[in-house]
PDB file of C-alpha atoms in Angstrom:
ATOM      1  CA  SER A   1      15.045 -37.104  43.873  1.00  0.00           C
ATOM      2  CA  THR A   2      12.867 -39.569  45.193  1.00  0.00           C
ATOM      3  CA  SER A   3       9.905 -41.271  43.020  1.00  0.00           C
ATOM      4  CA  HIS A   4       6.776 -43.240  42.813  1.00  0.00           C
ATOM      5  CA  ALA A   5       4.761 -44.771  40.337  1.00  0.00           C
ATOM      6  CA  ALA A   6       1.085 -44.719  41.780  1.00  0.00           C
ATOM      7  CA  PRO A   7      -2.542 -44.594  40.342  1.00  0.00           C
ATOM      8  CA  ALA A   8      -3.821 -41.789  38.684  1.00  0.00           C
ATOM      9  CA  THR A   9      -4.678 -39.034  41.711  1.00  0.00           C
ATOM     10  CA  GLU A  10      -6.510 -36.849  39.189  1.00  0.00           C
ATOM     11  CA  LYS A  11      -8.499 -37.724  36.368  1.00  0.00           C
ATOM     12  CA  GLY A  12      -6.229 -38.396  33.481  1.00  0.00           C
ATOM     13  CA  LYS A  13      -2.937 -38.015  35.101  1.00  0.00           C
ATOM     14  CA  LEU A  14      -0.602 -40.347  36.459  1.00  0.00           C
ATOM     15  CA  ARG A  15       2.140 -39.360  38.784  1.00  0.00           C
ATOM     16  CA  PHE A  16       5.804 -40.398  38.682  1.00  0.00           C
ATOM     17  CA  ALA A  17       9.334 -39.437  39.355  1.00  0.00           C
ATOM     18  CA  ILE A  18      12.754 -41.014  38.793  1.00  0.00           C
ATOM     19  CA  SER A  19      15.470 -41.277  41.405  1.00  0.00           C
ATOM     20  CA  ALA A  20      18.731 -39.763  39.808  1.00  0.00           C
ATOM     21  CA  ARG A  21      20.604 -38.163  42.912  1.00  0.00           C
ATOM     22  CA  ASP A  22      24.012 -38.434  41.662  1.00  0.00           C
ATOM     23  CA  MET A  23      23.145 -36.329  38.730  1.00  0.00           C
ATOM     24  CA  LEU A  24      23.321 -33.492  41.158  1.00  0.00           C
ATOM     25  CA  LEU A  25      27.270 -34.007  41.177  1.00  0.00           C
ATOM     26  CA  TYR A  26      27.435 -33.437  37.406  1.00  0.00           C
ATOM     27  CA  LEU A  27      24.591 -30.725  36.953  1.00  0.00           C
ATOM     28  CA  GLY A  28      25.828 -26.758  36.463  1.00  0.00           C
ATOM     29  CA  ASP A  29      24.579 -23.447  35.560  1.00  0.00           C
ATOM     30  CA  GLY A  30      22.615 -23.488  32.241  1.00  0.00           C
ATOM     31  CA  ASP A  31      21.650 -27.234  32.055  1.00  0.00           C
ATOM     32  CA  LEU A  32      18.196 -27.939  31.095  1.00  0.00           C
ATOM     33  CA  ILE A  33      16.107 -30.864  32.752  1.00  0.00           C
ATOM     34  CA  ALA A  34      13.206 -32.341  30.770  1.00  0.00           C
ATOM     35  CA  VAL A  35      11.368 -35.621  30.891  1.00  0.00           C
ATOM     36  CA  GLU A  36      10.232 -37.360  27.612  1.00  0.00           C
ATOM     37  CA  CYS A  37       7.933 -40.392  27.036  1.00  0.00           C
ATOM     38  CA  GLU A  38       7.710 -41.693  23.751  1.00  0.00           C
ATOM     39  CA  GLY A  39       8.989 -38.724  22.429  1.00  0.00           C
ATOM     40  CA  ARG A  40       6.703 -36.326  24.113  1.00  0.00           C
ATOM     41  CA  ARG A  41       7.902 -34.172  26.700  1.00  0.00           C
ATOM     42  CA  LEU A  42       6.144 -34.377  30.293  1.00  0.00           C
ATOM     43  CA  PRO A  43       5.383 -31.425  32.419  1.00  0.00           C
ATOM     44  CA  ILE A  44       7.253 -30.845  35.218  1.00  0.00           C
ATOM     45  CA  ASP A  45       5.010 -29.589  38.210  1.00  0.00           C
ATOM     46  CA  GLY A  46       5.367 -25.891  38.225  1.00  0.00           C
ATOM     47  CA  ASN A  47       8.086 -25.484  35.627  1.00  0.00           C
ATOM     48  CA  GLY A  48       6.491 -26.276  32.366  1.00  0.00           C
ATOM     49  CA  ASP A  49       7.931 -28.953  29.917  1.00  0.00           C
ATOM     50  CA  GLN A  50      11.616 -27.942  31.291  1.00  0.00           C
ATOM     51  CA  CYS A  51      13.458 -26.262  33.984  1.00  0.00           C
ATOM     52  CA  GLU A  52      16.954 -24.707  33.857  1.00  0.00           C
ATOM     53  CA  VAL A  53      19.619 -25.583  36.546  1.00  0.00           C
ATOM     54  CA  THR A  54      21.317 -22.913  38.893  1.00  0.00           C
ATOM     55  CA  THR A  55      24.205 -24.129  40.797  1.00  0.00           C
ATOM     56  CA  GLY A  56      27.152 -21.873  40.811  1.00  0.00           C
ATOM     57  CA  TYR A  57      29.138 -24.593  38.987  1.00  0.00           C
ATOM     58  CA  GLU A  58      30.156 -25.355  35.469  1.00  0.00           C
ATOM     59  CA  SER A  59      28.318 -28.215  33.796  1.00  0.00           C
ATOM     60  CA  ARG A  60      29.858 -31.875  33.640  1.00  0.00           C
ATOM     61  CA  PHE A  61      26.967 -33.228  31.775  1.00  0.00           C
ATOM     62  CA  ALA A  62      29.304 -34.751  29.055  1.00  0.00           C
ATOM     63  CA  GLU A  63      30.902 -36.795  31.688  1.00  0.00           C
ATOM     64  CA  VAL A  64      27.553 -38.354  32.759  1.00  0.00           C
ATOM     65  CA  GLU A  65      26.712 -38.824  29.022  1.00  0.00           C
ATOM     66  CA  LYS A  66      29.801 -40.674  28.550  1.00  0.00           C
ATOM     67  CA  LYS A  67      29.198 -42.887  31.514  1.00  0.00           C
ATOM     68  CA  LEU A  68      25.725 -43.630  30.373  1.00  0.00           C
ATOM     69  CA  GLY A  69      27.322 -44.702  26.718  1.00  0.00           C
ATOM     70  CA  GLU A  70      29.579 -46.917  28.608  1.00  0.00           C
ATOM     71  CA  GLY A  71      26.603 -48.673  30.032  1.00  0.00           C
ATOM     72  CA  TYR A  72      26.370 -46.888  33.704  1.00  0.00           C
ATOM     73  CA  ARG A  73      23.156 -46.614  35.158  1.00  0.00           C
ATOM     74  CA  PHE A  74      21.018 -44.573  37.789  1.00  0.00           C
ATOM     75  CA  THR A  75      20.245 -47.466  40.693  1.00  0.00           C
ATOM     76  CA  LYS A  76      17.147 -47.455  42.506  1.00  0.00           C
ATOM     77  CA  LEU A  77      18.907 -45.317  44.982  1.00  0.00           C
ATOM     78  CA  GLY A  78      19.601 -43.088  42.468  1.00  0.00           C
ATOM     79  CA  LEU A  79      23.445 -43.620  42.292  1.00  0.00           C
ATOM     80  CA  LEU A  80      25.341 -43.736  38.931  1.00  0.00           C
ATOM     81  CA  ARG A  81      26.876 -47.233  38.648  1.00  0.00           C
ATOM     82  CA  LYS A  82      28.194 -49.698  36.326  1.00  0.00           C
ATOM     83  CA  GLY A  83      25.024 -51.495  34.732  1.00  0.00           C
ATOM     84  CA  ASN A  84      24.518 -55.236  34.565  1.00  0.00           C
ATOM     85  CA  THR A  85      26.148 -56.817  31.415  1.00  0.00           C
ATOM     86  CA  ALA A  86      25.833 -60.117  29.771  1.00  0.00           C
ATOM     87  CA  LYS A  87      28.768 -61.429  31.648  1.00  0.00           C
ATOM     88  CA  SER A  88      27.512 -60.114  35.080  1.00  0.00           C
ATOM     89  CA  LYS A  89      23.954 -61.667  34.672  1.00  0.00           C
ATOM     90  CA  SER A  90      25.706 -65.143  33.825  1.00  0.00           C
ATOM     91  CA  GLN A  91      28.159 -65.130  36.768  1.00  0.00           C
ATOM     92  CA  THR A  92      25.089 -64.097  38.972  1.00  0.00           C
ATOM     93  CA  LEU A  93      22.705 -66.546  37.677  1.00  0.00           C
ATOM     94  CA  ALA A  94      25.485 -69.427  37.917  1.00  0.00           C
ATOM     95  CA  LEU A  95      26.023 -68.350  41.708  1.00  0.00           C
ATOM     96  CA  TYR A  96      22.275 -68.483  42.304  1.00  0.00           C
ATOM     97  CA  GLU A  97      22.055 -72.029  40.860  1.00  0.00           C
ATOM     98  CA  ARG A  98      24.903 -73.298  42.943  1.00  0.00           C
ATOM     99  CA  VAL A  99      23.553 -71.952  46.129  1.00  0.00           C
ATOM    100  CA  SER A 100      20.326 -73.178  45.154  1.00  0.00           C
ATOM    101  CA  GLU A 101      21.675 -76.740  44.851  1.00  0.00           C
ATOM    102  CA  VAL A 102      23.140 -76.465  48.339  1.00  0.00           C
ATOM    103  CA  LEU A 103      19.842 -75.665  49.896  1.00  0.00           C
ATOM    104  CA  ARG A 104      18.291 -78.272  47.894  1.00  0.00           C
ATOM    105  CA  GLN A 105      20.637 -80.795  49.077  1.00  0.00           C
ATOM    106  CA  THR A 106      21.203 -79.986  52.612  1.00  0.00           C
ATOM    107  CA  HIS A 107      17.537 -78.734  53.441  1.00  0.00           C
ATOM    108  CA  GLY A 108      15.267 -79.925  50.836  1.00  0.00           C
ATOM    109  CA  TYR A 109      14.194 -76.187  49.646  1.00  0.00           C
ATOM    110  CA  LEU A 110      13.695 -74.451  46.364  1.00  0.00           C
ATOM    111  CA  VAL A 111      15.381 -71.295  46.223  1.00  0.00           C
ATOM    112  CA  TYR A 112      13.158 -68.502  44.568  1.00  0.00           C
ATOM    113  CA  PRO A 113      14.107 -65.096  43.321  1.00  0.00           C
ATOM    114  CA  PHE A 114      13.006 -62.479  46.023  1.00  0.00           C
ATOM    115  CA  TYR A 115      11.836 -58.761  45.889  1.00  0.00           C
ATOM    116  CA  GLY A 116      13.372 -56.767  42.993  1.00  0.00           C
ATOM    117  CA  ASN A 117      14.281 -60.078  41.607  1.00  0.00           C
ATOM    118  CA  LEU A 118      10.899 -61.548  42.020  1.00  0.00           C
ATOM    119  CA  LEU A 119       9.792 -58.747  40.275  1.00  0.00           C
ATOM    120  CA  GLY A 120      11.952 -59.126  37.357  1.00  0.00           C
ATOM    121  CA  ALA A 121      11.123 -62.827  36.805  1.00  0.00           C
ATOM    122  CA  VAL A 122       7.431 -61.960  36.871  1.00  0.00           C
ATOM    123  CA  ARG A 123       7.530 -58.497  35.142  1.00  0.00           C
ATOM    124  CA  GLU A 124      10.512 -57.916  32.958  1.00  0.00           C
ATOM    125  CA  HIS A 125      11.623 -61.870  32.543  1.00  0.00           C
ATOM    126  CA  ASP A 126      15.066 -60.353  33.200  1.00  0.00           C
ATOM    127  CA  PHE A 127      17.161 -58.258  35.689  1.00  0.00           C
ATOM    128  CA  ILE A 128      15.491 -54.864  36.238  1.00  0.00           C
ATOM    129  CA  PRO A 129      18.106 -52.254  34.652  1.00  0.00           C
ATOM    130  CA  HIS A 130      18.297 -50.082  37.502  1.00  0.00           C
ATOM    131  CA  ASP A 131      18.361 -53.019  40.147  1.00  0.00           C
ATOM    132  CA  ILE A 132      22.374 -53.133  40.356  1.00  0.00           C
ATOM    133  CA  GLY A 133      23.894 -54.893  42.801  1.00  0.00           C
ATOM    134  CA  GLY A 134      23.349 -58.184  44.717  1.00  0.00           C
ATOM    135  CA  PHE A 135      20.682 -60.666  43.424  1.00  0.00           C
ATOM    136  CA  ASP A 136      17.776 -61.149  46.117  1.00  0.00           C
ATOM    137  CA  ILE A 137      16.874 -64.815  46.487  1.00  0.00           C
ATOM    138  CA  GLY A 138      15.308 -66.535  49.358  1.00  0.00           C
ATOM    139  CA  TYR A 139      13.562 -69.911  50.651  1.00  0.00           C
ATOM    140  CA  ILE A 140      10.475 -70.460  52.640  1.00  0.00           C
ATOM    141  CA  SER A 141      10.730 -72.064  55.718  1.00  0.00           C
ATOM    142  CA  ARG A 142       8.737 -75.139  56.734  1.00  0.00           C
ATOM    143  CA  HIS A 143       8.984 -73.963  60.462  1.00  0.00           C
ATOM    144  CA  ARG A 144       6.390 -71.363  62.015  1.00  0.00           C
ATOM    145  CA  THR A 145       7.875 -69.867  65.264  1.00  0.00           C
ATOM    146  CA  GLY A 146      11.011 -67.663  65.523  1.00  0.00           C
ATOM    147  CA  ASN A 147      13.265 -69.862  67.200  1.00  0.00           C
ATOM    148  CA  GLN A 148      12.886 -72.655  64.625  1.00  0.00           C
ATOM    149  CA  VAL A 149      13.377 -70.250  61.856  1.00  0.00           C
ATOM    150  CA  ARG A 150      16.320 -68.509  63.308  1.00  0.00           C
ATOM    151  CA  ALA A 151      18.099 -71.861  64.201  1.00  0.00           C
ATOM    152  CA  GLU A 152      17.625 -72.988  60.605  1.00  0.00           C
ATOM    153  CA  TYR A 153      18.921 -70.063  59.097  1.00  0.00           C
ATOM    154  CA  MET A 154      21.982 -70.483  61.192  1.00  0.00           C
ATOM    155  CA  ASP A 155      22.282 -73.885  60.075  1.00  0.00           C
ATOM    156  CA  VAL A 156      21.823 -72.785  56.299  1.00  0.00           C
ATOM    157  CA  CYS A 157      24.893 -70.278  57.121  1.00  0.00           C
ATOM    158  CA  ARG A 158      27.012 -73.374  58.413  1.00  0.00           C
ATOM    159  CA  ALA A 159      26.046 -75.549  55.382  1.00  0.00           C
ATOM    160  CA  LEU A 160      27.127 -72.691  52.663  1.00  0.00           C
ATOM    161  CA  VAL A 161      30.708 -72.236  54.768  1.00  0.00           C
ATOM    162  CA  GLU A 162      31.179 -76.099  54.260  1.00  0.00           C
ATOM    163  CA  HIS A 163      30.460 -75.950  50.761  1.00  0.00           C
ATOM    164  CA  GLY A 164      33.087 -72.997  50.408  1.00  0.00           C
ATOM    165  CA  PHE A 165      31.086 -69.809  50.146  1.00  0.00           C
ATOM    166  CA  TYR A 166      31.957 -66.650  51.553  1.00  0.00           C
ATOM    167  CA  LEU A 167      29.302 -65.066  53.697  1.00  0.00           C
ATOM    168  CA  LEU A 168      28.602 -61.599  54.557  1.00  0.00           C
ATOM    169  CA  LEU A 169      25.806 -61.697  57.509  1.00  0.00           C
ATOM    170  CA  GLN A 170      23.227 -59.517  58.443  1.00  0.00           C
ATOM    171  CA  PRO A 171      20.386 -60.192  60.688  1.00  0.00           C
ATOM    172  CA  TRP A 172      17.655 -60.434  57.972  1.00  0.00           C
ATOM    173  CA  SER A 173      19.740 -61.844  55.006  1.00  0.00           C
ATOM    174  CA  VAL A 174      23.255 -63.122  54.380  1.00  0.00           C
ATOM    175  CA  TYR A 175      25.379 -62.119  51.006  1.00  0.00           C
ATOM    176  CA  VAL A 176      26.752 -65.106  49.753  1.00  0.00           C
ATOM    177  CA  LEU A 177      30.000 -65.116  47.729  1.00  0.00           C
ATOM    178  CA  SER A 178      32.058 -67.789  45.692  1.00  0.00           C
ATOM    179  CA  ARG A 179      35.448 -65.568  46.569  1.00  0.00           C
ATOM    180  CA  ARG A 180      36.166 -63.102  49.257  1.00  0.00           C
ATOM    181  CA  GLU A 181      37.058 -60.327  46.842  1.00  0.00           C
ATOM    182  CA  SER A 182      34.141 -60.796  44.295  1.00  0.00           C
ATOM    183  CA  LYS A 183      31.964 -58.388  43.094  1.00  0.00           C
ATOM    184  CA  VAL A 184      29.461 -60.698  42.443  1.00  0.00           C
ATOM    185  CA  PHE A 185      26.973 -61.966  44.844  1.00  0.00           C
ATOM    186  CA  VAL A 186      23.381 -63.372  45.987  1.00  0.00           C
ATOM    187  CA  ASP A 187      21.699 -61.990  48.973  1.00  0.00           C
ATOM    188  CA  LEU A 188      20.114 -64.907  50.456  1.00  0.00           C
ATOM    189  CA  ASN A 189      16.767 -64.077  52.434  1.00  0.00           C
ATOM    190  CA  TYR A 190      14.402 -66.297  54.022  1.00  0.00           C
ATOM    191  CA  ALA A 191      10.270 -66.581  54.342  1.00  0.00           C
ATOM    192  CA  TRP A 192       8.037 -68.441  56.737  1.00  0.00           C
ATOM    193  CA  PHE A 193       4.228 -68.717  57.430  1.00  0.00           C
ATOM    194  CA  ASN A 194       3.654 -67.757  60.894  1.00  0.00           C
ATOM    195  CA  GLU A 195       1.208 -69.267  63.405  1.00  0.00           C
ATOM    196  CA  ASN A 196      -1.670 -67.556  61.900  1.00  0.00           C
ATOM    197  CA  ASP A 197      -0.575 -68.740  58.490  1.00  0.00           C
ATOM    198  CA  GLU A 198       0.461 -65.542  57.349  1.00  0.00           C
ATOM    199  CA  LEU A 199       3.528 -65.255  54.927  1.00  0.00           C
ATOM    200  CA  ASN A 200       6.494 -63.085  56.325  1.00  0.00           C
ATOM    201  CA  PHE A 201       9.972 -62.137  54.909  1.00  0.00           C
ATOM    202  CA  SER A 202      12.829 -61.442  56.701  1.00  0.00           C
ATOM    203  CA  TYR A 203      13.887 -58.310  55.162  1.00  0.00           C
ATOM    204  CA  GLY A 204      10.312 -57.167  55.333  1.00  0.00           C
ATOM    205  CA  TRP A 205       6.794 -56.432  53.381  1.00  0.00           C
ATOM    206  CA  ARG A 206       4.479 -53.752  53.120  1.00  0.00           C
ATOM    207  CA  HIS A 207       0.798 -54.781  52.497  1.00  0.00           C
ATOM    208  CA  ALA A 208      -1.310 -57.602  53.857  1.00  0.00           C
ATOM    209  CA  PRO A 209       0.259 -60.614  54.014  1.00  0.00           C
ATOM    210  CA  VAL A 210      -0.213 -63.624  51.398  1.00  0.00           C
ATOM    211  CA  ILE A 211      -2.335 -66.490  53.735  1.00  0.00           C
ATOM    212  CA  ASP A 212      -2.404 -69.183  51.083  1.00  0.00           C
ATOM    213  CA  ARG A 213       0.392 -71.490  51.817  1.00  0.00           C
ATOM    214  CA  GLU A 214      -0.488 -74.262  49.097  1.00  0.00           C
ATOM    215  CA  ARG A 215      -0.698 -71.692  46.429  1.00  0.00           C
ATOM    216  CA  VAL A 216       2.483 -70.213  47.340  1.00  0.00           C
ATOM    217  CA  LEU A 217       4.131 -73.463  47.170  1.00  0.00           C
ATOM    218  CA  PHE A 218       2.453 -74.851  43.930  1.00  0.00           C
ATOM    219  CA  PRO A 219       5.217 -75.419  41.432  1.00  0.00           C
ATOM    220  CA  ARG A 220       5.711 -72.509  38.686  1.00  0.00           C
ATOM    221  CA  GLU A 221       8.399 -71.186  36.787  1.00  0.00           C
ATOM    222  CA  SER A 222       9.240 -68.053  35.168  1.00  0.00           C
ATOM    223  CA  VAL A 223      12.439 -66.820  33.557  1.00  0.00           C
ATOM    224  CA  ILE A 224      15.275 -64.597  34.056  1.00  0.00           C
ATOM    225  CA  GLY A 225      17.456 -64.104  30.899  1.00  0.00           C
ATOM    226  CA  ASN A 226      17.582 -67.537  29.772  1.00  0.00           C
ATOM    227  CA  VAL A 227      17.248 -69.325  32.821  1.00  0.00           C
ATOM    228  CA  LEU A 228      14.283 -70.794  34.183  1.00  0.00           C
ATOM    229  CA  VAL A 229      13.669 -70.107  38.035  1.00  0.00           C
ATOM    230  CA  PRO A 230      11.003 -71.181  40.509  1.00  0.00           C
ATOM    231  CA  VAL A 231       8.508 -68.600  41.494  1.00  0.00           C
ATOM    232  CA  PRO A 232       5.813 -68.636  44.177  1.00  0.00           C
ATOM    233  CA  GLY A 233       2.565 -70.099  42.335  1.00  0.00           C
ATOM    234  CA  ASN A 234       0.645 -66.827  43.029  1.00  0.00           C
ATOM    235  CA  ALA A 235       3.683 -64.691  42.666  1.00  0.00           C
ATOM    236  CA  GLU A 236       1.629 -61.920  41.480  1.00  0.00           C
ATOM    237  CA  ASP A 237      -0.041 -61.789  45.032  1.00  0.00           C
ATOM    238  CA  VAL A 238       3.257 -61.934  46.746  1.00  0.00           C
ATOM    239  CA  LEU A 239       4.569 -58.951  44.697  1.00  0.00           C
ATOM    240  CA  VAL A 240       1.352 -57.063  46.060  1.00  0.00           C
ATOM    241  CA  GLN A 241       2.230 -58.121  49.702  1.00  0.00           C
ATOM    242  CA  LEU A 242       5.841 -56.685  49.110  1.00  0.00           C
ATOM    243  CA  TYR A 243       5.283 -53.697  46.644  1.00  0.00           C
ATOM    244  CA  GLY A 244       1.506 -52.841  46.528  1.00  0.00           C
ATOM    245  CA  PRO A 245      -1.030 -52.933  43.904  1.00  0.00           C
ATOM    246  CA  THR A 246       0.814 -50.935  41.239  1.00  0.00           C
ATOM    247  CA  TRP A 247       3.867 -53.530  41.437  1.00  0.00           C
ATOM    248  CA  ALA A 248       3.576 -53.881  37.525  1.00  0.00           C
ATOM    249  CA  ILE A 249       4.158 -50.194  37.088  1.00  0.00           C
ATOM    250  CA  PRO A 250       8.102 -49.664  36.763  1.00  0.00           C
ATOM    251  CA  ASP A 251       9.081 -47.308  39.828  1.00  0.00           C
ATOM    252  CA  GLN A 252      12.867 -46.485  39.910  1.00  0.00           C
ATOM    253  CA  GLY A 253      12.360 -44.150  42.799  1.00  0.00           C
ATOM    254  CA  PHE A 254      10.917 -46.924  45.069  1.00  0.00           C
ATOM    255  CA  GLU A 255      11.913 -46.149  48.734  1.00  0.00           C
ATOM    256  CA  LEU A 256      13.523 -49.446  50.205  1.00  0.00           C
ATOM    257  CA  ASP A 257      12.403 -48.777  53.629  1.00  0.00           C
ATOM    258  CA  ALA A 258       9.109 -46.863  53.448  1.00  0.00           C
ATOM    259  CA  GLY A 259       6.285 -48.534  54.906  1.00  0.00           C
ATOM    260  CA  LEU A 260       8.235 -51.712  55.837  1.00  0.00           C
ATOM    261  CA  LYS A 261       6.864 -54.030  58.329  1.00  0.00           C
ATOM    262  CA  ARG A 262       9.174 -56.623  59.982  1.00  0.00           C
ATOM    263  CA  ALA A 263       8.846 -59.583  62.634  1.00  0.00           C
ATOM    264  CA  PRO A 264      11.942 -59.000  64.919  1.00  0.00           C
ATOM    265  CA  ASP A 265      11.690 -62.126  66.545  1.00  0.00           C
ATOM    266  CA  TYR A 266      12.400 -63.969  63.198  1.00  0.00           C
ATOM    267  CA  LEU A 267      15.449 -62.092  62.912  1.00  0.00           C
ATOM    268  CA  LEU A 268      18.919 -63.336  64.285  1.00  0.00           C
ATOM    269  CA  THR A 269      19.936 -61.799  67.816  1.00  0.00           C
ATOM    270  CA  ALA A 270      23.088 -60.018  68.462  1.00  0.00           C
ATOM    271  CA  ALA A 271      24.465 -63.247  70.045  1.00  0.00           C
ATOM    272  CA  GLU A 272      23.260 -65.503  67.262  1.00  0.00           C
ATOM    273  CA  MET A 273      25.032 -63.323  64.707  1.00  0.00           C
ATOM    274  CA  ASP A 274      28.137 -63.665  66.930  1.00  0.00           C
ATOM    275  CA  ALA A 275      27.880 -67.428  67.179  1.00  0.00           C
ATOM    276  CA  VAL A 276      27.408 -67.733  63.183  1.00  0.00           C
ATOM    277  CA  GLY A 277      30.494 -65.550  62.867  1.00  0.00           C
ATOM    278  CA  LYS A 278      32.647 -68.090  64.869  1.00  0.00           C
ATOM    279  CA  ILE A 279      31.591 -71.043  62.799  1.00  0.00           C
ATOM    280  CA  ASN A 280      34.321 -70.228  60.534  1.00  0.00           C
ATOM    281  CA  PRO A 281      35.956 -66.207  61.214  1.00  0.00           C
ATOM    282  CA  ASP A 282      37.731 -66.600  57.813  1.00  0.00           C
ATOM    283  CA  ARG A 283      34.861 -67.035  55.751  1.00  0.00           C
ATOM    284  CA  ILE A 284      32.146 -65.197  57.705  1.00  0.00           C
ATOM    285  CA  GLU A 285      31.993 -61.271  58.323  1.00  0.00           C
ATOM    286  CA  VAL A 286      29.439 -60.443  60.775  1.00  0.00           C
ATOM    287  CA  ARG A 287      27.759 -56.921  59.869  1.00  0.00           C
ATOM    288  CA  MET A 288      26.836 -56.028  63.481  1.00  0.00           C
ATOM    289  CA  ASP A 289      26.450 -52.250  62.320  1.00  0.00           C
ATOM    290  CA  ARG A 290      23.147 -53.411  60.460  1.00  0.00           C
ATOM    291  CA  TYR A 291      21.546 -54.899  63.420  1.00  0.00           C
ATOM    292  CA  PRO A 292      18.184 -52.834  64.220  1.00  0.00           C
ATOM    293  CA  GLY A 293      18.077 -50.494  66.853  1.00  0.00           C
TER     294      GLY A 293
END
């Protein structure tokens, strides 16, 4: 149930698929699977224009249909979850703006949409419908070495706690919430130019790094919903680094960790994560289970 949008592999053909893993929980004997685009059925490799399901269970498709009508969506991981609403979008963007203001005041940084939300800002001018959950944001550090970048990231966490936020810390990012029990959060990542002037991202990247610092930092805005947001001056090149040359083609089955490159020396060490957690144990939860390796 994994999919990839990609350039044509045969003349006149474009391969793609959609991740809908949770659909397997609802399909039963006699259900038919078909894929349509603009009113036309697309061929399913080896099955014609539809295929019949055989599971040994009764169909529960009516339940899926009801959920989709209530605003549920299949996420990028194929999970059936409540989709973004006008209210949740507004709450998320308000939190993003609050976090951005803290980093502007304390460190002098712009905070950009990162990863899927940068993709949404440039390609969709909105949230990507199947990208449900945290809102990816990040800043570009002025430092170059791992020690400097990590120390600054720890200081950013301290500043957020001092401004009343709750944090869920990982080695490469921190979930920022206004209330401990809130379901609305932003996922604050960070980026930097290393000593070879290559743009790197804390969670990782997949293709050749952007090397033009001046263009990355050139002032430019895009829009998400009805909110103007800063984006890198060469955001399209940054998206190629993150997702490859087909970034403009929607790919719901994108594999999050496939081909991912990281710079481990720029991620918090286990000792540093523990030190951040001790800044305010009532407001910081440390996810040591996410530590790589």
